[in-house]
Amino acid sequence: MRDDSFHVFDTTLRDGAQREGINLRVSDKLAIAQLLDDFGVAFIEGGWPGANPKDTEFFQRASRELTLRHAQLTAFGATRRAGVRAADDPQVAALRDSGAPVVTLVAKSDDRHVERALRTTLDENLAMIADTVSHLREHGQRVFVDCEHFFDGYHHNPDHALDVVRTAAGAGADVVVLCDTNGGMLPGDITRVVTEVREATGARLGIHAQDDTGCAVANTLAAVDAGATHVQCTANGYGERVGNANLFSVVGALTLKRGLDVLPDGCLPEMTRVATAVAEIVNLTPDTHQPYVGVSAFAHKAGLHASAIKVDPDLYQHTDPALVGNTMRMLVSDMAGRASIELKAQELGLDLSGDRALAGRVVERVKALELSGYSFEAADASLELLLREELGSPVRYFDTESWRVITERRPATGADSLSNGYESLTEATVKLLVKGERVIATAEGNGPVNALDRALRSSMEGAYTALAGLELTDYKVRILEGTSGTNAVTRILVSFSDGAGEWTTVGVGPNVVDASWAALEQAVTYGLLRQGYPQV
Ligand SMILES: CC(=O)SCCNC(=O)CCNC(=O)[C@H](O)C(C)(C)COP(=O)(O)OP(=O)(O)OC[C@H]1O[C@@H](n2cnc3c(N)ncnc32)[C@H](O)[C@@H]1OP(=O)(O)O
Ligand SMILES: CC(=O)C(=O)O
């Protein structure tokens, strides 16, 4: 039986889904629920059964299709309408019949909302809460009550706000959740109010904090410090308007900073995987700078940081990334020092044998190249090739004698209205020395880079069969001197994949095709190195 003394309650599938830009299918919701269960949350709020067909179907399918090891499903919905018995309210019936063992009821606790939005009396509001909680409890469901706008309501009419808490708890709600629905509170407000409400009512309290002041995580932690034992959060902080308290930041803080065992054993290292997988499912780019789980959360750029990290990573990290399933990374740029290079070499599996002079030479080359427009922090493959060269074993699979590209614009057959009756075709010829033989290859492409890529591969596919499995996955152009117009220097980043991994290289030059070739040549060389081909 799971310890019930502290609840991590996730509402990604309900409040998270209220974020602009998220539109989940039932299968998405089921997949996210499974991930949240892997992460070990105690409650997963699945949605509002009866409010829309998708959420109703989610609860039907969840009972058949989900195997939850850690979490209980929770159905969300409102208290009964004014003037109707809970037993006769169809929305309450949908909660009762959802199959969820737990129901979270949203209740009004700000008298202005009662009078102006519900258009009823304060007494009827209390009756709606008591009647709905008792009805669901009689049907065997556990009930939590979300007190909407609690903090604003407490400020405006503390007596009614406290009556709501006492009524909910008195009717059988296990947790009364104080909600900062408009997200306007600051941590000091939360500490004071939670403390006062706990002392005045003795109820078990929870916290639900929207992030409109950017304080949702801090507010959640302040509530816990003041005695709340139930935290409502969403994966990656998704939620209505700017979002909710971020589940991963809250859990990271509670476990690693406060020493609370809020997850089952072994679940914390799932954090980074779950955060990324949820972002993929909701179709939002993962936030690279998100605390704990972002790809940059433990990425170090400054040379002074690296020199201390070399002695002990704890000197520049607030926690061990492995505890949350993340990894430390060294970034090499013109802010690097010798220690950065030494650590990067270690990360890449290269042995510098403590050669400080060699590391110093690499630093100097990197700084000079970055001054001319290169950027190595996103181009690990280029950096590795440079390091190998300085180590005295440059990577060579072919030598380029020359290449040429011709783009022809000609009348098109079946051209669409955008092409103005013309089409362009590019042809590239490359001349290389491959394993001692001179090879010449020509290929067509839809542009210079595509044509060069195809010619380069076709010239070597006999010698290196694995080339067929390499794929160009990204091509980025950055104009470095914006004021020079078409005379500018450009930086090209190309990314390749071989199915097992991805790598990026960088080329720079005043001629965009030349810079692209430089990046392409390195990317293919690095790809062949990854395949383990012996060098020529
Ligand atoms: C703070 C939060 O984020 S709470 C979560 C909010 N989530 C959602 O609203 C998403 C799902 N909502 C919906 O699909 C719809 O709004 C429904 C199905 C719930 C209701 O739809 P409708 O019946 O068309 O009503 P509508 O949305 O216009 O208004 C909500 C009604 O609920 C009432 N209501 C609001 N809060 C409560 C409450 N805590 N208890 C009881 N009734 C409430 C309102 O007074 C209003 O009543 P009225 O129709 O008599 O004016
Ligand atoms: C319940 C809820 O989502 C809120 O009050 O913000």
Coordinates of C-alpha atoms and ligand atoms in Angstrom, one line a residue:
M1 CA 0.0 0.0 0.0
R2 CA 1.4 3.4 -1.0
D3 CA 2.2 5.9 1.7
D4 CA -0.7 8.4 1.6
S5 CA 1.0 11.1 3.7
F6 CA 2.1 13.2 0.8
H7 CA 0.4 13.4 -2.7
V8 CA 2.1 14.3 -6.0
F9 CA -1.0 14.9 -8.0
D10 CA -0.6 15.4 -11.8
T11 CA -3.1 17.4 -13.8
T12 CA -1.4 17.4 -17.2
L13 CA -4.3 15.7 -18.9
R14 CA -6.8 18.2 -17.5
D15 CA -5.2 21.6 -16.7
G16 CA -2.2 20.9 -19.0
A17 CA -4.6 20.3 -21.8
Q18 CA -6.1 23.7 -21.3
R19 CA -2.8 25.3 -22.7
E20 CA -3.2 27.0 -26.0
G21 CA -1.7 24.8 -28.7
I22 CA -2.3 21.5 -27.0
N23 CA -5.0 19.2 -28.5
L24 CA -4.8 15.7 -27.3
R25 CA -6.4 12.6 -28.8
V26 CA -7.6 9.9 -26.5
S27 CA -4.6 7.7 -27.4
D28 CA -2.2 10.6 -26.5
K29 CA -3.9 10.9 -23.1
L30 CA -3.5 7.2 -22.5
A31 CA 0.2 7.3 -23.5
I32 CA 0.9 10.3 -21.3
A33 CA -0.9 8.6 -18.4
Q34 CA 1.4 5.6 -18.7
L35 CA 4.4 7.9 -18.7
L36 CA 3.2 9.7 -15.6
D37 CA 2.7 6.4 -13.9
D38 CA 6.3 5.4 -14.8
F39 CA 7.4 8.6 -13.1
G40 CA 5.5 7.5 -10.0
V41 CA 3.0 10.2 -9.4
A42 CA 0.2 9.2 -6.9
F43 CA -2.7 10.7 -8.9
I44 CA -3.4 11.3 -12.5
E45 CA -6.3 13.7 -13.3
G46 CA -7.5 12.3 -16.6
G47 CA -10.0 15.0 -17.6
W48 CA -13.6 16.0 -17.1
P49 CA -15.9 13.1 -18.0
G50 CA -19.2 14.3 -19.3
A51 CA -17.8 17.6 -20.5
N52 CA -16.7 16.3 -23.9
P53 CA -16.8 12.9 -25.6
K54 CA -12.9 12.6 -25.6
D55 CA -12.7 12.8 -21.8
T56 CA -15.6 10.4 -21.4
E57 CA -13.9 7.9 -23.8
F58 CA -10.6 8.4 -22.0
F59 CA -12.1 7.1 -18.7
Q60 CA -13.8 4.2 -20.4
R61 CA -10.7 3.1 -22.2
A62 CA -8.4 3.8 -19.3
S63 CA -10.0 1.1 -17.1
R64 CA -9.4 -1.4 -19.9
E65 CA -6.1 -0.3 -21.5
L66 CA -4.0 1.2 -18.7
T67 CA -1.9 -0.8 -16.3
L68 CA -1.0 1.6 -13.6
R69 CA 1.6 0.5 -11.1
H70 CA 1.8 3.7 -9.0
A71 CA -1.0 6.1 -9.7
Q72 CA -4.8 6.3 -9.3
L73 CA -6.9 7.9 -11.9
T74 CA -8.9 11.0 -10.9
A75 CA -11.9 12.5 -12.6
F76 CA -12.4 16.2 -12.5
G77 CA -15.7 18.1 -12.5
A78 CA -17.7 20.8 -10.8
T79 CA -20.0 20.7 -7.8
R80 CA -23.7 20.3 -8.6
R81 CA -25.6 23.3 -10.0
A82 CA -27.5 25.6 -7.8
G83 CA -31.0 24.5 -6.9
V84 CA -30.5 20.9 -8.1
R85 CA -29.8 17.8 -6.0
A86 CA -26.4 16.3 -6.6
A87 CA -28.1 12.9 -7.2
D88 CA -30.1 14.6 -10.0
D89 CA -27.3 16.5 -11.7
P90 CA -26.1 14.8 -14.9
Q91 CA -22.6 16.3 -14.6
V92 CA -22.2 14.8 -11.1
A93 CA -23.5 11.5 -12.5
A94 CA -20.8 11.5 -15.1
L95 CA -18.2 11.8 -12.3
R96 CA -19.9 9.1 -10.3
D97 CA -20.1 6.7 -13.2
S98 CA -16.6 7.4 -14.6
G99 CA -15.1 4.4 -13.0
A100 CA -12.4 6.7 -11.4
P101 CA -11.7 5.8 -7.8
V102 CA -11.0 9.5 -7.0
V103 CA -12.9 12.7 -8.0
T104 CA -11.6 16.2 -7.8
L105 CA -14.4 18.7 -7.5
V106 CA -13.9 22.3 -8.4
A107 CA -15.8 24.6 -6.0
K108 CA -16.2 28.3 -5.7
S109 CA -14.5 29.9 -2.6
D110 CA -14.5 33.6 -3.6
D111 CA -17.8 35.2 -2.7
R112 CA -17.6 37.4 -5.8
H113 CA -17.6 34.3 -8.0
V114 CA -20.4 32.8 -6.0
E115 CA -22.6 35.9 -6.4
R116 CA -21.6 37.0 -9.9
A117 CA -20.6 33.9 -11.8
L118 CA -22.8 31.2 -10.1
R119 CA -25.5 33.9 -9.4
T120 CA -26.4 32.2 -6.1
T121 CA -26.1 32.7 -2.4
L122 CA -23.1 31.9 -0.1
D123 CA -25.3 29.4 1.8
E124 CA -26.3 27.6 -1.4
N125 CA -22.6 27.5 -2.5
L126 CA -21.8 25.7 0.8
A127 CA -24.8 23.4 0.3
M128 CA -23.6 22.6 -3.3
I129 CA -20.2 21.5 -1.9
A130 CA -21.6 19.5 1.0
D131 CA -24.2 17.7 -1.1
T132 CA -21.8 16.8 -4.0
V133 CA -19.0 15.6 -1.7
S134 CA -21.4 13.5 0.4
H135 CA -23.1 12.0 -2.7
L136 CA -19.8 10.9 -4.2
R137 CA -18.5 9.6 -0.9
E138 CA -21.7 7.6 -0.4
H139 CA -20.9 6.0 -3.8
G140 CA -17.5 4.9 -2.6
Q141 CA -15.3 7.5 -4.3
R142 CA -12.5 9.4 -2.6
V143 CA -13.0 13.2 -3.0
F144 CA -10.6 16.1 -3.2
V145 CA -12.0 19.6 -3.4
D146 CA -10.2 22.3 -5.5
C147 CA -11.2 25.7 -4.1
E148 CA -11.0 27.9 -7.1
H149 CA -9.7 31.5 -6.5
F150 CA -9.1 30.6 -2.9
F151 CA -6.4 33.2 -2.2
D152 CA -8.3 36.1 -3.8
G153 CA -11.4 34.9 -2.0
Y154 CA -9.6 34.7 1.4
H155 CA -8.4 38.2 0.9
H156 CA -11.9 39.5 0.1
N157 CA -14.1 37.5 2.4
P158 CA -12.0 35.2 4.7
D159 CA -15.1 33.9 6.6
H160 CA -16.7 32.4 3.5
A161 CA -13.4 31.1 2.2
L162 CA -12.8 29.3 5.6
D163 CA -16.4 28.1 5.6
V164 CA -15.8 26.4 2.2
V165 CA -12.8 24.6 3.6
R166 CA -14.6 23.4 6.7
T167 CA -17.7 22.4 4.7
A168 CA -15.7 20.4 2.2
A169 CA -13.6 18.6 4.9
G170 CA -16.7 18.1 7.1
A171 CA -18.6 16.4 4.2
G172 CA -15.8 13.9 3.7
A173 CA -13.3 15.5 1.3
D174 CA -9.8 14.0 2.1
V175 CA -7.9 17.0 0.8
V176 CA -9.0 20.6 0.4
V177 CA -6.9 22.2 -2.3
L178 CA -6.3 25.9 -2.2
C179 CA -6.0 27.2 -5.7
D180 CA -4.3 30.3 -7.0
T181 CA -6.5 30.3 -10.0
N182 CA -5.4 33.6 -11.4
G183 CA -1.8 32.9 -10.6
G184 CA -1.3 36.4 -9.1
M185 CA 0.2 35.3 -5.7
L186 CA 3.8 35.5 -4.5
P187 CA 5.4 33.0 -2.1
G188 CA 4.9 35.2 1.0
D189 CA 1.2 35.4 0.4
I190 CA 1.0 31.7 0.1
T191 CA 3.0 31.0 3.3
R192 CA 0.8 33.3 5.3
V193 CA -2.6 32.1 4.0
V194 CA -1.8 28.4 4.1
T195 CA -0.6 28.7 7.6
E196 CA -3.7 30.6 8.7
V197 CA -6.1 28.2 7.0
R198 CA -4.4 25.1 8.5
E199 CA -4.5 26.6 12.0
A200 CA -8.1 27.8 11.6
T201 CA -9.6 24.6 10.1
G202 CA -7.3 21.7 10.8
A203 CA -8.1 20.3 7.3
R204 CA -5.6 18.5 5.1
L205 CA -4.6 21.1 2.6
G206 CA -3.3 20.9 -1.0
I207 CA -2.0 23.6 -3.4
H208 CA -2.7 24.3 -7.0
A209 CA -0.7 27.3 -8.4
Q210 CA -1.0 28.8 -11.8
D211 CA 2.2 30.4 -13.1
D212 CA 1.0 33.9 -14.1
T213 CA 3.7 35.7 -12.0
G214 CA 6.3 33.0 -12.8
C215 CA 6.1 31.9 -9.1
A216 CA 4.0 28.6 -9.4
V217 CA 6.9 26.4 -8.4
A218 CA 8.0 28.7 -5.6
N219 CA 4.4 29.1 -4.4
T220 CA 3.9 25.3 -4.4
L221 CA 7.0 24.9 -2.3
A222 CA 6.0 27.7 0.0
A223 CA 2.6 25.9 0.6
V224 CA 4.4 22.7 1.4
D225 CA 6.7 24.5 3.9
A226 CA 3.5 25.9 5.5
G227 CA 1.9 22.5 5.9
A228 CA 0.3 21.5 2.5
T229 CA 0.7 17.8 1.9
H230 CA -0.8 17.5 -1.6
V231 CA 0.8 19.3 -4.7
Q232 CA -1.0 19.7 -8.0
C233 CA 1.4 20.1 -11.0
T234 CA 1.7 19.4 -14.7
A235 CA 4.4 17.9 -16.8
N236 CA 6.7 20.7 -18.1
G237 CA 4.4 23.2 -16.5
Y238 CA 1.8 23.1 -19.3
G239 CA -1.6 24.7 -18.4
E240 CA -4.1 27.4 -18.9
R241 CA -2.6 30.7 -20.0
V242 CA 1.1 30.7 -19.0
G243 CA 0.8 27.4 -17.2
N244 CA 1.0 25.6 -13.9
A245 CA 3.6 24.5 -11.4
N246 CA 6.1 22.3 -13.2
L247 CA 5.8 18.8 -12.0
F248 CA 9.5 18.1 -12.6
S249 CA 10.8 21.2 -10.8
V250 CA 8.5 20.6 -7.9
V251 CA 9.4 16.9 -7.5
G252 CA 13.1 17.7 -8.0
A253 CA 12.9 20.3 -5.2
L254 CA 10.9 18.1 -2.8
T255 CA 13.1 15.1 -3.2
L256 CA 16.5 16.5 -3.7
K257 CA 16.3 19.7 -1.6
R258 CA 13.8 18.9 1.1
G259 CA 14.6 15.2 1.3
L260 CA 10.9 14.1 1.0
D261 CA 10.3 10.6 -0.4
V262 CA 7.4 11.7 -2.6
L263 CA 8.1 9.1 -5.4
P264 CA 8.4 5.3 -5.2
D265 CA 11.9 4.0 -5.3
G266 CA 13.7 4.1 -8.6
C267 CA 11.3 6.6 -10.3
L268 CA 13.3 9.8 -10.0
P269 CA 15.8 8.9 -12.8
E270 CA 12.8 8.6 -15.1
M271 CA 12.3 12.4 -14.9
T272 CA 14.2 13.5 -18.0
R273 CA 12.9 10.7 -20.2
V274 CA 9.3 11.3 -19.2
A275 CA 9.6 15.1 -19.6
T276 CA 10.9 14.7 -23.2
A277 CA 8.4 12.0 -24.1
V278 CA 5.4 14.0 -22.9
A279 CA 6.7 17.0 -24.9
E280 CA 6.9 14.8 -28.0
I281 CA 3.3 13.5 -27.5
V282 CA 1.9 17.0 -27.1
N283 CA 3.9 18.1 -30.1
L284 CA 5.8 21.0 -28.4
T285 CA 9.5 21.4 -28.7
P286 CA 11.1 20.4 -25.3
D287 CA 12.4 23.4 -23.5
T288 CA 16.2 23.0 -23.7
H289 CA 16.6 25.3 -20.6
Q290 CA 14.1 23.7 -18.3
P291 CA 15.4 23.0 -14.8
Y292 CA 16.5 19.4 -14.1
V293 CA 15.4 17.9 -17.5
G294 CA 16.4 20.4 -20.2
V295 CA 19.3 19.3 -22.5
S296 CA 21.1 22.5 -21.3
A297 CA 20.3 22.0 -17.6
F298 CA 23.8 20.6 -16.9
A299 CA 25.7 22.0 -20.0
H300 CA 28.8 24.1 -19.0
K301 CA 30.3 26.7 -21.3
A302 CA 32.5 29.0 -19.2
G303 CA 36.2 28.0 -19.0
L304 CA 36.4 28.8 -15.2
H305 CA 33.4 26.6 -14.5
A306 CA 35.1 23.7 -16.4
S307 CA 38.3 24.1 -14.5
A308 CA 36.5 23.7 -11.2
I309 CA 34.2 20.9 -12.5
K310 CA 37.4 19.0 -13.5
V311 CA 38.2 18.9 -9.8
D312 CA 34.6 18.1 -8.7
P313 CA 31.4 18.5 -10.7
D314 CA 29.6 19.5 -7.5
L315 CA 31.5 22.8 -7.5
Y316 CA 29.3 24.1 -10.4
Q317 CA 26.2 21.8 -10.2
H318 CA 23.4 22.1 -7.7
T319 CA 22.7 18.3 -8.0
D320 CA 24.0 15.2 -9.7
P321 CA 22.3 15.1 -13.2
A322 CA 22.2 11.3 -13.1
L323 CA 19.7 11.5 -10.2
V324 CA 17.1 12.9 -12.6
G325 CA 18.2 10.9 -15.6
N326 CA 20.1 13.8 -17.2
T327 CA 23.7 14.1 -18.2
M328 CA 26.5 16.7 -17.8
R329 CA 27.8 18.2 -21.0
M330 CA 30.8 20.4 -21.8
L331 CA 30.4 23.1 -24.4
V332 CA 33.4 24.3 -26.3
S333 CA 33.4 27.8 -27.6
D334 CA 35.6 31.0 -27.4
M335 CA 34.7 31.0 -23.7
A336 CA 36.6 27.7 -23.2
G337 CA 39.9 27.2 -21.4
R338 CA 42.2 24.2 -21.3
A339 CA 40.0 22.4 -18.7
S340 CA 37.0 22.6 -21.1
I341 CA 39.0 20.9 -23.8
E342 CA 40.2 18.2 -21.4
L343 CA 36.7 17.4 -20.2
K344 CA 35.3 17.5 -23.7
A345 CA 37.9 15.1 -24.9
Q346 CA 37.0 12.8 -22.0
E347 CA 33.3 13.0 -23.0
L348 CA 34.3 12.1 -26.6
G349 CA 36.5 9.2 -25.4
L350 CA 39.8 10.8 -26.6
D351 CA 42.9 10.6 -24.4
L352 CA 44.9 13.9 -24.2
S353 CA 47.2 12.2 -21.6
G354 CA 47.2 15.3 -19.5
D355 CA 48.9 17.3 -22.3
R356 CA 48.2 20.8 -21.2
A357 CA 50.1 22.3 -24.2
L358 CA 48.0 20.4 -26.6
A359 CA 44.8 21.5 -24.9
G360 CA 46.1 25.0 -25.0
R361 CA 46.7 24.7 -28.8
V362 CA 43.1 23.5 -29.3
V363 CA 41.8 26.5 -27.2
E364 CA 43.8 28.9 -29.4
R365 CA 42.5 27.3 -32.6
V366 CA 38.9 27.3 -31.4
K367 CA 39.1 31.0 -30.3
A368 CA 40.6 32.0 -33.6
L369 CA 38.0 30.0 -35.6
E370 CA 35.1 31.4 -33.6
L371 CA 36.4 34.9 -34.2
S372 CA 36.0 34.2 -37.9
G373 CA 32.5 32.9 -37.5
Y374 CA 32.7 29.2 -36.5
S375 CA 30.6 28.0 -33.6
F376 CA 31.6 24.7 -32.0
E377 CA 29.1 24.3 -29.2
A378 CA 26.5 22.9 -31.5
A379 CA 29.1 21.1 -33.8
D380 CA 30.6 18.4 -31.6
A381 CA 31.7 16.4 -34.7
S382 CA 33.7 19.3 -36.1
L383 CA 35.4 19.7 -32.7
E384 CA 36.2 16.0 -32.5
L385 CA 37.8 16.1 -36.0
L386 CA 39.9 19.1 -34.9
L387 CA 40.9 17.4 -31.7
R388 CA 42.0 14.3 -33.5
E389 CA 44.0 16.4 -35.9
E390 CA 45.8 18.1 -32.9
L391 CA 46.4 14.6 -31.4
G392 CA 48.4 13.8 -34.6
S393 CA 45.8 11.4 -36.2
P394 CA 43.7 13.4 -38.6
V395 CA 40.7 11.6 -39.9
R396 CA 41.0 11.1 -43.7
Y397 CA 38.8 8.9 -45.9
F398 CA 39.2 10.9 -49.1
D399 CA 40.9 14.0 -50.5
T400 CA 39.1 16.6 -52.4
E401 CA 40.7 17.7 -55.7
S402 CA 37.9 20.0 -56.8
W403 CA 34.2 20.4 -57.1
R404 CA 31.9 22.5 -59.4
V405 CA 28.3 23.4 -59.3
I406 CA 26.1 24.7 -62.1
T407 CA 22.5 25.9 -61.6
E408 CA 20.4 26.2 -64.7
R409 CA 17.1 28.0 -64.9
R410 CA 14.9 26.8 -67.8
P411 CA 11.3 26.8 -69.0
A412 CA 9.3 24.2 -67.0
T413 CA 6.8 21.7 -68.1
G414 CA 3.7 21.6 -65.9
A415 CA 5.0 24.5 -63.7
D416 CA 2.8 25.8 -60.9
S417 CA 1.9 29.5 -60.6
L418 CA 4.7 30.2 -58.1
S419 CA 7.5 29.2 -60.4
N420 CA 6.6 31.7 -63.1
G421 CA 6.9 29.1 -65.8
Y422 CA 10.5 28.2 -65.0
E423 CA 12.3 25.5 -63.0
S424 CA 15.9 25.3 -61.9
L425 CA 18.1 22.2 -61.8
T426 CA 21.5 22.0 -60.3
E427 CA 24.3 19.7 -61.4
A428 CA 27.5 19.1 -59.3
T429 CA 30.7 17.4 -60.2
V430 CA 33.2 16.3 -57.6
K431 CA 36.8 15.0 -58.2
L432 CA 38.2 13.1 -55.3
L433 CA 41.1 10.8 -54.3
V434 CA 39.5 7.7 -52.6
K435 CA 41.8 4.9 -51.4
G436 CA 44.5 6.0 -53.8
E437 CA 42.2 6.2 -56.9
R438 CA 41.0 9.3 -58.6
V439 CA 37.2 9.3 -58.9
I440 CA 34.9 11.8 -60.7
A441 CA 31.2 11.8 -60.1
T442 CA 28.4 14.0 -61.3
A443 CA 24.9 14.2 -59.8
E444 CA 21.8 16.4 -60.1
G445 CA 19.9 17.9 -57.2
N446 CA 17.2 20.4 -56.4
G447 CA 19.9 22.8 -55.2
P448 CA 23.7 23.1 -54.9
V449 CA 23.9 21.3 -51.5
N450 CA 21.7 18.5 -52.5
A451 CA 23.6 18.0 -55.8
L452 CA 27.0 18.1 -54.0
D453 CA 25.8 15.7 -51.3
R454 CA 24.6 13.2 -54.0
A455 CA 27.8 13.5 -56.1
L456 CA 30.0 13.1 -53.0
R457 CA 28.2 9.9 -51.9
S458 CA 28.0 8.4 -55.4
S459 CA 31.8 9.0 -55.9
M460 CA 32.5 6.8 -52.8
E461 CA 29.6 4.4 -52.5
G462 CA 31.7 1.5 -53.9
A463 CA 34.5 2.1 -51.4
Y464 CA 32.3 2.8 -48.4
T465 CA 28.9 1.0 -48.6
A466 CA 27.7 2.3 -45.3
L467 CA 27.4 5.8 -46.9
A468 CA 23.9 4.7 -48.2
G469 CA 22.7 4.6 -44.6
L470 CA 23.7 8.2 -43.8
E471 CA 21.0 10.8 -44.0
L472 CA 21.2 14.6 -43.9
T473 CA 18.6 15.6 -41.2
D474 CA 19.1 19.3 -40.9
Y475 CA 20.8 22.2 -42.7
K476 CA 21.0 25.7 -41.1
V477 CA 22.3 28.9 -42.6
R478 CA 23.2 31.9 -40.5
I479 CA 24.3 35.2 -42.0
L480 CA 27.1 36.5 -39.7
E481 CA 27.5 40.0 -40.9
G482 CA 24.0 41.3 -41.4
T483 CA 25.0 44.7 -42.8
S484 CA 27.0 43.2 -45.7
G485 CA 23.9 42.1 -47.6
T486 CA 24.7 39.4 -50.2
N487 CA 28.4 40.0 -49.5
A488 CA 28.0 38.5 -46.0
V489 CA 29.9 35.7 -44.3
T490 CA 27.7 32.7 -43.7
R491 CA 27.9 29.9 -41.1
I492 CA 26.4 26.5 -42.1
L493 CA 25.5 23.8 -39.7
V494 CA 24.6 20.4 -41.1
S495 CA 23.3 17.4 -39.1
F496 CA 23.5 13.8 -40.3
S497 CA 22.1 10.6 -38.8
D498 CA 23.0 7.0 -39.3
G499 CA 19.9 5.7 -37.4
A500 CA 21.9 5.1 -34.3
G501 CA 22.9 8.7 -33.6
E502 CA 23.1 12.2 -34.9
W503 CA 26.1 14.6 -35.4
T504 CA 26.6 18.2 -36.5
T505 CA 29.4 19.9 -38.3
V506 CA 30.1 23.5 -39.1
G507 CA 31.4 25.4 -42.2
V508 CA 32.0 29.1 -42.6
G509 CA 32.8 31.3 -45.6
P510 CA 31.8 34.2 -47.8
N511 CA 30.5 31.7 -50.4
V512 CA 27.5 29.8 -49.0
V513 CA 28.2 26.8 -51.3
D514 CA 31.8 26.7 -50.2
A515 CA 30.8 26.8 -46.5
S516 CA 28.2 24.1 -47.1
W517 CA 30.8 21.8 -48.8
A518 CA 33.1 22.2 -45.8
A519 CA 30.4 21.2 -43.4
L520 CA 29.3 18.4 -45.7
E521 CA 32.8 17.0 -46.2
Q522 CA 33.3 16.9 -42.4
A523 CA 29.9 15.3 -41.8
V524 CA 30.6 12.5 -44.2
T525 CA 34.1 12.0 -42.8
Y526 CA 32.7 11.8 -39.3
G527 CA 29.9 9.4 -40.5
L528 CA 32.6 7.0 -41.9
L529 CA 34.6 7.3 -38.7
R530 CA 31.4 6.3 -36.7
Q531 CA 31.0 3.2 -39.0
G532 CA 34.5 2.1 -38.0
Y533 CA 36.1 2.2 -41.5
P534 CA 40.0 2.0 -41.4
Q535 CA 41.5 5.3 -42.6
V536 CA 43.4 5.6 -45.9
Ligands
LIG1 C1 -10.1 26.9 -13.0 C2 -10.3 25.8 -13.9 O1 -9.5 25.7 -14.8 S1 -11.6 24.8 -13.8 C3 -11.6 23.8 -15.2 C4 -12.3 24.4 -16.3 N1 -12.4 23.5 -17.4 C5 -13.3 23.7 -18.4 O2 -14.1 24.6 -18.3 C6 -13.2 22.7 -19.5 C7 -14.5 21.9 -19.7 N2 -15.6 22.7 -19.7 C8 -16.7 22.5 -20.6 O3 -16.6 21.6 -21.4 C9 -17.9 23.3 -20.4 O4 -17.6 24.5 -19.9 C10 -19.0 22.5 -19.4 C11 -19.4 21.2 -20.2 C12 -18.3 22.1 -18.1 C13 -20.1 23.4 -19.1 O5 -20.7 23.9 -20.3 P1 -22.1 24.7 -20.3 O6 -23.1 23.9 -19.6 O7 -22.3 25.0 -21.7 O8 -21.8 25.9 -19.4 P2 -20.8 27.1 -19.5 O9 -19.4 26.6 -19.8 O10 -21.3 28.2 -20.4 O11 -20.8 27.7 -18.0 C14 -20.4 26.9 -16.9 C15 -21.5 26.7 -16.0 O12 -21.0 26.0 -14.8 C16 -21.3 26.8 -13.6 N3 -20.2 26.6 -12.7 C17 -18.9 27.1 -12.8 N4 -18.3 26.7 -11.7 C18 -19.1 25.9 -11.0 C19 -18.9 25.2 -9.8 N5 -17.7 25.2 -9.1 N6 -19.9 24.5 -9.3 C20 -21.1 24.4 -10.0 N7 -21.3 25.1 -11.1 C21 -20.3 25.8 -11.6 C22 -21.4 28.3 -14.1 O13 -22.1 29.1 -13.3 C23 -22.1 28.1 -15.5 O14 -23.5 27.9 -15.2 P3 -24.7 28.4 -16.1 O15 -24.6 27.6 -17.4 O16 -25.9 28.2 -15.3 O17 -24.3 29.8 -16.4
LIG2 C1 -8.8 24.1 -10.4 C2 -7.9 25.0 -11.2 O1 -7.5 24.5 -12.2 C3 -7.6 26.3 -10.8 O2 -8.2 26.8 -9.8 O3 -6.8 26.9 -11.4

